[in-house]
Amino acid sequence: MLDINKIRGDFPILSRQVYGRTLVYLDNAATTQKPLCVLDAMHQEYLNVNANVHRGVHYLSQKATDLHEAAREKVRSFINARKTEEIIFTRGTTEAINLVASSFCESQMTVGDEVLVTEMEHHSNIVPWQLQAMKRGIVVRHLPITDDGRLCPSVDSAATHDTDSTSYRDSNSDFDITPFLTERTKLISIAHVSNVLGTVNPIADIIRKAHSHDIPVMIDAAQSTPHMTIDVQQLDCDFLAFSGHKMYGPTGVGVLYGKEEWLDRLPPYQGGGEMIDKVTWEHTTFEHLPFKFEAGTPDYVATHGLATAIDYLLSIGLDAIEAHELELTRYCMQQLQTIYGLTIYGPHPSPTIKDAVVSFNVAGIHHLDIGTLLDRLGIAVRTGHHCAQPLMNRLGINGTVRASFALYNTKEEVDTLVAGVRRVVQMF
């Protein structure tokens, strides 16, 4: 059990008034609020230890470097990577995926080779690959999904979007990616959790089957790292990306994990300072990992903030957080389903299938209108296509209302949301 009152005290913004009402913040899949410990840590570094890292022999530079590299070690431990050299700091998940897309396609793929994604991906895991398709002639293919928002269990069911299998509705363990692979498939890049549906994809099974065909796997973990324990060695993924701002850390910082053997094989993504070994007019050689992929001055204050956010998460316990958010998700779906004309998208909640996201529409009311009116009631939700337009096309809609939960949300806030939706429905 989480001490919600104590936790909420760590987030003063949750007590502020919006249009004369106490804020109900349910847009956590977009970004989470920041606890005081994160804000204080960054404030103190700017006040006391602000200097560029890695480049100075003076005291402040040494201290700033120590904090920055301690943050790298914190991230390594958090996801259980083998080495700190496998942790690359980026500006977020989007840049991390772009890095892999650019460097992997440049060095490992030729015209006609395929990257396999899914129908539920965020644009950040679609557009970078499409850019490479335009530049290099690679092919971007996608795994189809069932009507209830999970990967189709077979090629045959993909053709019909069959969801009649009760056993499949209750478990993701039946999914086998092998029939969807071809001899030209060179990489699979897949979201761990859908930012729209909350679907938890069976990535361990996907990785195991892909590796049996010598195909590496990239995981977009932006929507999973705030909610559950991630162990990259246990998963055996080849690459994994996530963002600090979705896990109570600052904006503008994220992480790319890559197996050392893969990172050694890939060329640099950007050139500049920090990532070089030696530069002459004739030739440049590059630094060892992880610096080969970290051109320019890093946001060393943000990395310290990220490390502090990780400490905060661990102090509460990811298992406790996951259980709390699953309970909120179930409760929210149960209550919303009592509203006439309301449709919820995605699978039923369970620890292995559904994460802390509830997307819905109400018949006859535009999702933007619902979100706008809820805002006037002090309820912050997300509306629109959620940077997942191919998924919207698959579902036959142009957007949804999305409520997404964090460790500080409560059942009382769910009740406020449901009451707000009822009030909007009555207005129409």
CSV table of N, CA, C and O in Angstrom, one decimal, residues 67-75 87-92 95-96 99 253-256 290 293-295 298-299 302-304 306-307:
chain,number,residue,atom,x,y,z
A,67,LEU,N,29.0,13.8,-10.6
A,67,LEU,CA,27.5,13.7,-10.5
A,67,LEU,C,26.9,13.1,-11.8
A,67,LEU,O,26.0,12.2,-11.8
A,68,HIS,N,27.5,13.6,-12.9
A,68,HIS,CA,27.0,13.1,-14.2
A,68,HIS,C,27.2,11.6,-14.4
A,68,HIS,O,26.4,10.9,-14.8
A,69,GLU,N,28.4,11.2,-14.1
A,69,GLU,CA,28.8,9.8,-14.2
A,69,GLU,C,28.1,8.9,-13.2
A,69,GLU,O,27.8,7.7,-13.4
A,70,ALA,N,27.9,9.5,-12.0
A,70,ALA,CA,27.1,8.7,-11.0
A,70,ALA,C,25.7,8.5,-11.5
A,70,ALA,O,25.1,7.5,-11.2
A,71,ALA,N,25.1,9.5,-12.2
A,71,ALA,CA,23.8,9.3,-12.8
A,71,ALA,C,23.8,8.2,-13.8
A,71,ALA,O,22.9,7.4,-13.9
A,72,ARG,N,24.9,8.1,-14.6
A,72,ARG,CA,25.0,7.0,-15.6
A,72,ARG,C,25.0,5.6,-14.9
A,72,ARG,O,24.3,4.7,-15.3
A,73,GLU,N,25.7,5.5,-13.8
A,73,GLU,CA,25.7,4.3,-13.0
A,73,GLU,C,24.4,4.0,-12.4
A,73,GLU,O,23.9,2.9,-12.3
A,74,LYS,N,23.7,5.1,-12.0
A,74,LYS,CA,22.3,4.9,-11.4
A,74,LYS,C,21.4,4.3,-12.5
A,74,LYS,O,20.6,3.4,-12.2
A,75,VAL,N,21.5,4.8,-13.7
A,75,VAL,CA,20.6,4.3,-14.8
A,75,VAL,C,21.0,2.8,-15.1
A,75,VAL,O,20.2,2.0,-15.3
A,87,ILE,N,25.2,2.7,-21.5
A,87,ILE,CA,24.2,3.7,-21.2
A,87,ILE,C,24.6,5.0,-21.9
A,87,ILE,O,25.6,5.6,-21.6
A,88,ILE,N,23.8,5.4,-22.9
A,88,ILE,CA,24.0,6.6,-23.7
A,88,ILE,C,22.9,7.6,-23.2
A,88,ILE,O,21.7,7.3,-23.3
A,89,PHE,N,23.4,8.8,-22.8
A,89,PHE,CA,22.4,9.9,-22.5
A,89,PHE,C,22.0,10.6,-23.8
A,89,PHE,O,22.8,10.9,-24.7
A,90,THR,N,20.7,10.8,-23.9
A,90,THR,CA,20.1,11.4,-25.1
A,90,THR,C,19.1,12.5,-24.6
A,90,THR,O,19.0,12.7,-23.4
A,91,ARG,N,18.4,13.2,-25.5
A,91,ARG,CA,17.4,14.2,-25.1
A,91,ARG,C,16.1,13.5,-24.8
A,91,ARG,O,15.2,14.2,-24.3
A,92,GLY,N,16.0,12.2,-25.0
A,92,GLY,CA,14.7,11.5,-24.8
A,92,GLY,C,14.6,10.3,-25.6
A,92,GLY,O,15.5,9.9,-26.4
A,95,GLU,N,15.0,10.9,-29.6
A,95,GLU,CA,16.4,11.0,-30.1
A,95,GLU,C,17.1,9.7,-30.0
A,95,GLU,O,17.8,9.3,-30.9
A,96,ALA,N,16.8,8.9,-29.0
A,96,ALA,CA,17.4,7.6,-28.9
A,96,ALA,C,17.0,6.7,-30.0
A,96,ALA,O,17.8,5.9,-30.6
A,99,LEU,N,18.7,7.9,-33.2
A,99,LEU,CA,20.1,7.5,-33.2
A,99,LEU,C,20.2,6.1,-33.7
A,99,LEU,O,21.1,5.8,-34.6
A,253,VAL,N,16.0,15.0,-21.2
A,253,VAL,CA,17.0,14.0,-20.9
A,253,VAL,C,16.4,12.6,-21.1
A,253,VAL,O,15.2,12.4,-20.7
A,254,GLY,N,17.1,11.7,-21.7
A,254,GLY,CA,16.6,10.3,-21.8
A,254,GLY,C,17.8,9.4,-21.9
A,254,GLY,O,19.0,9.8,-21.8
A,255,VAL,N,17.5,8.1,-22.2
A,255,VAL,CA,18.5,7.1,-22.2
A,255,VAL,C,18.4,6.2,-23.4
A,255,VAL,O,17.2,5.8,-23.7
A,256,LEU,N,19.5,5.8,-24.0
A,256,LEU,CA,19.5,4.7,-24.9
A,256,LEU,C,20.4,3.7,-24.3
A,256,LEU,O,21.6,3.9,-24.0
A,290,PRO,N,30.8,5.4,-23.6
A,290,PRO,CA,29.6,5.7,-24.3
A,290,PRO,C,29.7,7.0,-25.1
A,290,PRO,O,28.8,7.5,-25.8
A,293,PHE,N,28.7,8.4,-28.8
A,293,PHE,CA,27.4,8.8,-29.2
A,293,PHE,C,26.9,10.0,-28.4
A,293,PHE,O,25.7,10.3,-28.4
A,294,GLU,N,27.8,10.7,-27.7
A,294,GLU,CA,27.3,11.9,-26.9
A,294,GLU,C,28.1,13.1,-27.3
A,294,GLU,O,28.9,13.7,-26.6
A,295,ALA,N,27.8,13.6,-28.5
A,295,ALA,CA,28.4,14.8,-29.1
A,295,ALA,C,27.9,16.0,-28.3
A,295,ALA,O,26.7,16.2,-28.0
A,298,PRO,N,26.6,17.7,-22.6
A,298,PRO,CA,25.3,17.0,-22.1
A,298,PRO,C,24.6,17.9,-21.1
A,298,PRO,O,25.2,18.8,-20.6
A,299,ASP,N,23.3,17.6,-20.9
A,299,ASP,CA,22.6,18.3,-19.9
A,299,ASP,C,22.9,17.6,-18.6
A,299,ASP,O,22.1,16.8,-18.1
A,302,ALA,N,20.4,17.8,-15.8
A,302,ALA,CA,19.2,17.0,-16.0
A,302,ALA,C,19.5,15.5,-15.7
A,302,ALA,O,18.7,14.8,-15.1
A,303,THR,N,20.7,15.1,-16.0
A,303,THR,CA,21.1,13.7,-15.7
A,303,THR,C,21.1,13.5,-14.1
A,303,THR,O,20.7,12.4,-13.7
A,304,HIS,N,21.5,14.5,-13.4
A,304,HIS,CA,21.5,14.4,-11.9
A,304,HIS,C,20.0,14.4,-11.5
A,304,HIS,O,19.7,13.6,-10.6
A,306,LEU,N,17.5,13.2,-13.2
A,306,LEU,CA,17.0,11.8,-13.6
A,306,LEU,C,17.5,10.8,-12.5
A,306,LEU,O,16.7,9.9,-12.1
A,307,ALA,N,18.7,10.9,-12.1
A,307,ALA,CA,19.2,9.9,-11.1
A,307,ALA,C,18.4,10.1,-9.8
A,307,ALA,O,18.1,9.1,-9.1
